[in-house]
Short mmCIF file of C-alpha atoms in Angstrom, two decimals:
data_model
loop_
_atom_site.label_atom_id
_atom_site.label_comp_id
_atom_site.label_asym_id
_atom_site.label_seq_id
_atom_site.Cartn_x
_atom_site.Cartn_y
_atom_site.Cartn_z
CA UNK M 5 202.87 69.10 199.03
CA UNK M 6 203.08 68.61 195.33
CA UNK M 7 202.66 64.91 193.95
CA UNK M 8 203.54 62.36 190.84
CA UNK M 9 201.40 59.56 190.53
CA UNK M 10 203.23 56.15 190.66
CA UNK M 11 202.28 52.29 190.23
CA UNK M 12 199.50 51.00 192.32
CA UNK M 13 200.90 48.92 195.68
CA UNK M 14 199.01 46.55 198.32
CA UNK M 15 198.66 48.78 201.55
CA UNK M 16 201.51 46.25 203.03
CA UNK M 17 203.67 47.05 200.25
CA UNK M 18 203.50 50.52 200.24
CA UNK M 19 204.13 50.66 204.09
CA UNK M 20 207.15 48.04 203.51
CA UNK M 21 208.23 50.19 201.17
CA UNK M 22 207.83 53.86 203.07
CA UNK M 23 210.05 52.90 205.88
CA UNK M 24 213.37 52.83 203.35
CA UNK M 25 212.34 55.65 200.97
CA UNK M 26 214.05 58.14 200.82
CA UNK M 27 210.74 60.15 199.21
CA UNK M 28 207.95 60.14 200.56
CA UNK M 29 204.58 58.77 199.43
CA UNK M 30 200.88 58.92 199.84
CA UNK M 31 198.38 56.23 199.10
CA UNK M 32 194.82 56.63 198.47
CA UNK M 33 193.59 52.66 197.75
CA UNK M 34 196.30 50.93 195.78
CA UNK M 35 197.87 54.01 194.20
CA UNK M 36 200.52 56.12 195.66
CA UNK M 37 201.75 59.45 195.10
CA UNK M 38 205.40 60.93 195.44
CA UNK M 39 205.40 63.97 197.43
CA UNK M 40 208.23 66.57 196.35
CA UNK M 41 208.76 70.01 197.42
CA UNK M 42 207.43 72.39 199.02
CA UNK M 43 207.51 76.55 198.61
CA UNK M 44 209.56 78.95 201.05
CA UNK M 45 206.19 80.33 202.07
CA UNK M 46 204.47 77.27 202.12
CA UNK M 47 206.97 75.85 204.51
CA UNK M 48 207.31 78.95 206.78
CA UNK M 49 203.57 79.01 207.29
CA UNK M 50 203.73 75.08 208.46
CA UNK M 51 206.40 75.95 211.14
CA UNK M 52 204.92 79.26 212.39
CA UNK M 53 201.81 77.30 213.02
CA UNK M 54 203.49 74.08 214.52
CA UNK M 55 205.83 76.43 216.85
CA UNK M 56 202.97 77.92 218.20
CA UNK M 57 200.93 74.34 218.58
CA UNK M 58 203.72 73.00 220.54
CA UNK M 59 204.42 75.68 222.89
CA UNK M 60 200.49 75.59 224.00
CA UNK M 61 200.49 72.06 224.16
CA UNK M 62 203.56 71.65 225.99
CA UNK M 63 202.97 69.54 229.09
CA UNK M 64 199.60 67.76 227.51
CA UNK M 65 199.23 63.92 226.02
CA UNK M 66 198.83 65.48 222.49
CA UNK M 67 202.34 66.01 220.07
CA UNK M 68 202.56 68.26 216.99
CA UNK M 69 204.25 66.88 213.79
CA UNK M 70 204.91 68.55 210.92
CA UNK M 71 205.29 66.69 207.42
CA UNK M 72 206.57 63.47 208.40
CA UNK M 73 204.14 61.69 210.17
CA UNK M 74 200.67 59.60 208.37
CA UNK M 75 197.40 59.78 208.76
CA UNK M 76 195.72 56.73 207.87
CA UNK M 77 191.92 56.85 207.06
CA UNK M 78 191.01 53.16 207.86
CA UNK M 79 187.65 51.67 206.47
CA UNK M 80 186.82 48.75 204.73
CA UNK M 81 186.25 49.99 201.67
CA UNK M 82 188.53 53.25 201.99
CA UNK M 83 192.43 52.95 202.89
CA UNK M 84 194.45 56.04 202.68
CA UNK M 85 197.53 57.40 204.21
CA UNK M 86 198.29 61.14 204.13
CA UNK M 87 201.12 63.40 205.21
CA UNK M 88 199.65 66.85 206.76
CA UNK M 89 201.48 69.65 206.57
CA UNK M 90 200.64 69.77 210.20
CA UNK M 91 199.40 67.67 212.62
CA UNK M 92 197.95 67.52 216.16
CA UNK M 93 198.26 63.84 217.35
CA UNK M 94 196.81 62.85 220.72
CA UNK M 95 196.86 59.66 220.81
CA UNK M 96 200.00 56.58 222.08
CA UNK M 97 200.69 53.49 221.25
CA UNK M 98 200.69 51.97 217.58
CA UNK M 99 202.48 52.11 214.41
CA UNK M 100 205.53 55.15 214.94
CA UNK M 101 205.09 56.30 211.39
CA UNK M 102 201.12 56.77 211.48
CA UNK M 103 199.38 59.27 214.18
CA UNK M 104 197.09 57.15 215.96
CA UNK M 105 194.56 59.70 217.43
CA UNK M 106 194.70 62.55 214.83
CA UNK M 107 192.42 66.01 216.79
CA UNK M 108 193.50 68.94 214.41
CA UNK M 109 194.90 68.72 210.55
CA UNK M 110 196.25 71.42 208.61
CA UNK M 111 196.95 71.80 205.35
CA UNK M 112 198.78 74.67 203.44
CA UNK M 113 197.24 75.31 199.63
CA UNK M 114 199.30 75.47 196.37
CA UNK M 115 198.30 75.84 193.35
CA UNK M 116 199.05 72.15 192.48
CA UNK M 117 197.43 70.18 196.06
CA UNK M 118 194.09 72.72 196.56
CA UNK M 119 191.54 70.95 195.00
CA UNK M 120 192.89 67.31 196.35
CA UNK M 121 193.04 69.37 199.79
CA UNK M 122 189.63 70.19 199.51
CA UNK M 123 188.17 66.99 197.89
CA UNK M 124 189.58 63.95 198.48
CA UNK M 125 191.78 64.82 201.29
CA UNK M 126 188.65 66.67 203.06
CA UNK M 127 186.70 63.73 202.71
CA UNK M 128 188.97 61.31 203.48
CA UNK M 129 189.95 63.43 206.62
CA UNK M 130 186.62 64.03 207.89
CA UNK M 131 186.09 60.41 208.17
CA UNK M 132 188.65 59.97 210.84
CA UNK M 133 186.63 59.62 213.80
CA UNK M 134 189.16 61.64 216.02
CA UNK M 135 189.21 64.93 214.04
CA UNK M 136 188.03 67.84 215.24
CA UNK M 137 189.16 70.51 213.30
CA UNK M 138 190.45 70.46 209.42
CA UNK M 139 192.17 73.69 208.45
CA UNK M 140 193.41 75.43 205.34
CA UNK M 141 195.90 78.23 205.09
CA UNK M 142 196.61 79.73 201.75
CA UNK M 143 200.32 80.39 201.44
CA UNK M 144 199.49 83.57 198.67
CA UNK M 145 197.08 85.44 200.51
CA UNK M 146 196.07 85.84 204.49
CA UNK M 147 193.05 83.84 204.91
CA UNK M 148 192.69 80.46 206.77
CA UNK M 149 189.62 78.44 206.70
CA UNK M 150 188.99 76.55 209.76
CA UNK M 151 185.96 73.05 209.38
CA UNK M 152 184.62 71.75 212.48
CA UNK M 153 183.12 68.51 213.09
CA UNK M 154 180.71 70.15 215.97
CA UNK M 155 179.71 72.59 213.41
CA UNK M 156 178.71 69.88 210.71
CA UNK M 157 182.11 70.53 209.15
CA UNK M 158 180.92 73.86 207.70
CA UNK M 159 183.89 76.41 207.99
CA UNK M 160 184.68 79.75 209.84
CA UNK M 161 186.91 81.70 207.63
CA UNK M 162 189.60 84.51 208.47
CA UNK M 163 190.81 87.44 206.45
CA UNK M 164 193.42 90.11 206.95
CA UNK M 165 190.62 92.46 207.36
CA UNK M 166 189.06 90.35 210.00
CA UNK M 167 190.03 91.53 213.79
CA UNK M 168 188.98 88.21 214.99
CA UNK M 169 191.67 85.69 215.36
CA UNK M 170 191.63 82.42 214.11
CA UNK M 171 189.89 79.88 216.61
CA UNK M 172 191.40 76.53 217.19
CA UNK M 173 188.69 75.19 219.35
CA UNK M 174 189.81 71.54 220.41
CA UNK M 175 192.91 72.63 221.58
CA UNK M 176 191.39 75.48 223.17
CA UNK M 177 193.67 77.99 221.16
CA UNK M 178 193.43 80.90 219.27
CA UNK M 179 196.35 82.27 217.03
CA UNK M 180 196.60 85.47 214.88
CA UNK M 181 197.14 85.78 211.09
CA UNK M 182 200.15 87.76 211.75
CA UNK M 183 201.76 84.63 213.87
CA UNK M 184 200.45 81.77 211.22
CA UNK M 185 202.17 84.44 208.03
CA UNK M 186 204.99 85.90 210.35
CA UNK M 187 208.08 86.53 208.48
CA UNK M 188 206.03 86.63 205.10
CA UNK M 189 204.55 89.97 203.33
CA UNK M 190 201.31 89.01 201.35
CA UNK M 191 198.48 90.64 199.87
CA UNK M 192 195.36 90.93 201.52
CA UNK M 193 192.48 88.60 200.92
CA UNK M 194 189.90 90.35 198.22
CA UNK M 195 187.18 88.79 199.86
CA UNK M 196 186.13 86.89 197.71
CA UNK M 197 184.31 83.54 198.23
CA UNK M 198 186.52 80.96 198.96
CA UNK M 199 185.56 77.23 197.31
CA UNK M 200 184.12 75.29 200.10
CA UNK M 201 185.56 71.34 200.70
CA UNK M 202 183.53 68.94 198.57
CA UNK M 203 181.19 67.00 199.85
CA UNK M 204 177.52 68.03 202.10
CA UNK M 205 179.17 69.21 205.52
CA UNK M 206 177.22 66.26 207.51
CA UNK M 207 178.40 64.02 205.12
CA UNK M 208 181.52 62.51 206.72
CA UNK M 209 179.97 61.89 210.59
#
């Protein structure tokens, strides 16, 4: 999602406030972001991945939401809420606007959100005690990047040239690149080195 920075609120504010706006906001410590659009690609990817996530969990305790739904990174000295692209929620009970057992987050890049989805957003993720797997799809190439917390957060990454499918390993799932970019022609990934999340992988817990 692309932002605009606006005015800095208390965390009780800016939850008042969230639950009669008719834009939606993040909040990383006291100042709060409008999120606007999104691409046609970037939004197709999101649903190809969250049709898939709810079909396989269909009949478990976990729920898939896409967009709408906050993650709140809750320490003393750290308050954030987030809206994944997609989202993997096993947890019941709580606040209806805020996940309250997040297991898998994805992200789709842009131009405009990658480095906040691989800096702050990583870190702030990785700190939810929950999480097992952060993931980031580009939206102009095929290549996903998948960080595990059993792996010290360092990341498996998948190409187009890869034969391997991408490995969702807490929810015991593995999906193809042509499922997460159906409906979409792109370029293959060059193969270059993609820029890690910020922050020493053990870093977060």
């Amino acid at each position: 999602m692309n932002a605009v920075v606006c005015p800095r609120l208390t965390v009780a504010d800016y939850l008042a406030g969230e639950r009669d706006a008719e834009l939606r906001h993040e909040y990383e410590n006291g100042f709060v972001r409008a999120m606007t659009g999104t691409s046609r690609a970037h939004n197709s990817i999101a649903m190809n991945v969250a049709a898939v996530l709810h079909s396989h969990l269909r009949g478990s305790p976990c729920r898939v939401h896409v967009s709408d739904v906050k993650v709140h990174v809750d320490l003393a000295d750290d308050q954030r809420f987030y809206y994944p692209d997609v989202l993997v929620d096993c947890g019941s009970g709580g606040d209806a606007y805020v996940a309250s057992a997040p297991k898998l987050v994805v992200e789709v890049l842009s131009a405009s959100t990658e480095r906040r989805d691989r800096a702050e957003k990583a870190q702030g993720y990785r700190r939810l005690p929950t999480l097992a797997e952060y993931v980031l799809i580009a939206q102009d190439v095929r290549r996903v990047e998948v960080y595990r917390r059993s792996e010290g957060w360092e990341f498996e990454r998948t190409i187009d040239s890869a034969a391997t499918p991408v490995r969702f390993e807490s929810l015991g799932l593995e999906l193809t690149l042509d499922a997460i970019y159906e409906g979409l022609e792109l370029p293959a990934d060059p193969g270059d080195s993609p820029k890690p999340v910020h922050g020493s992988p053990g870093s977060a817990g």
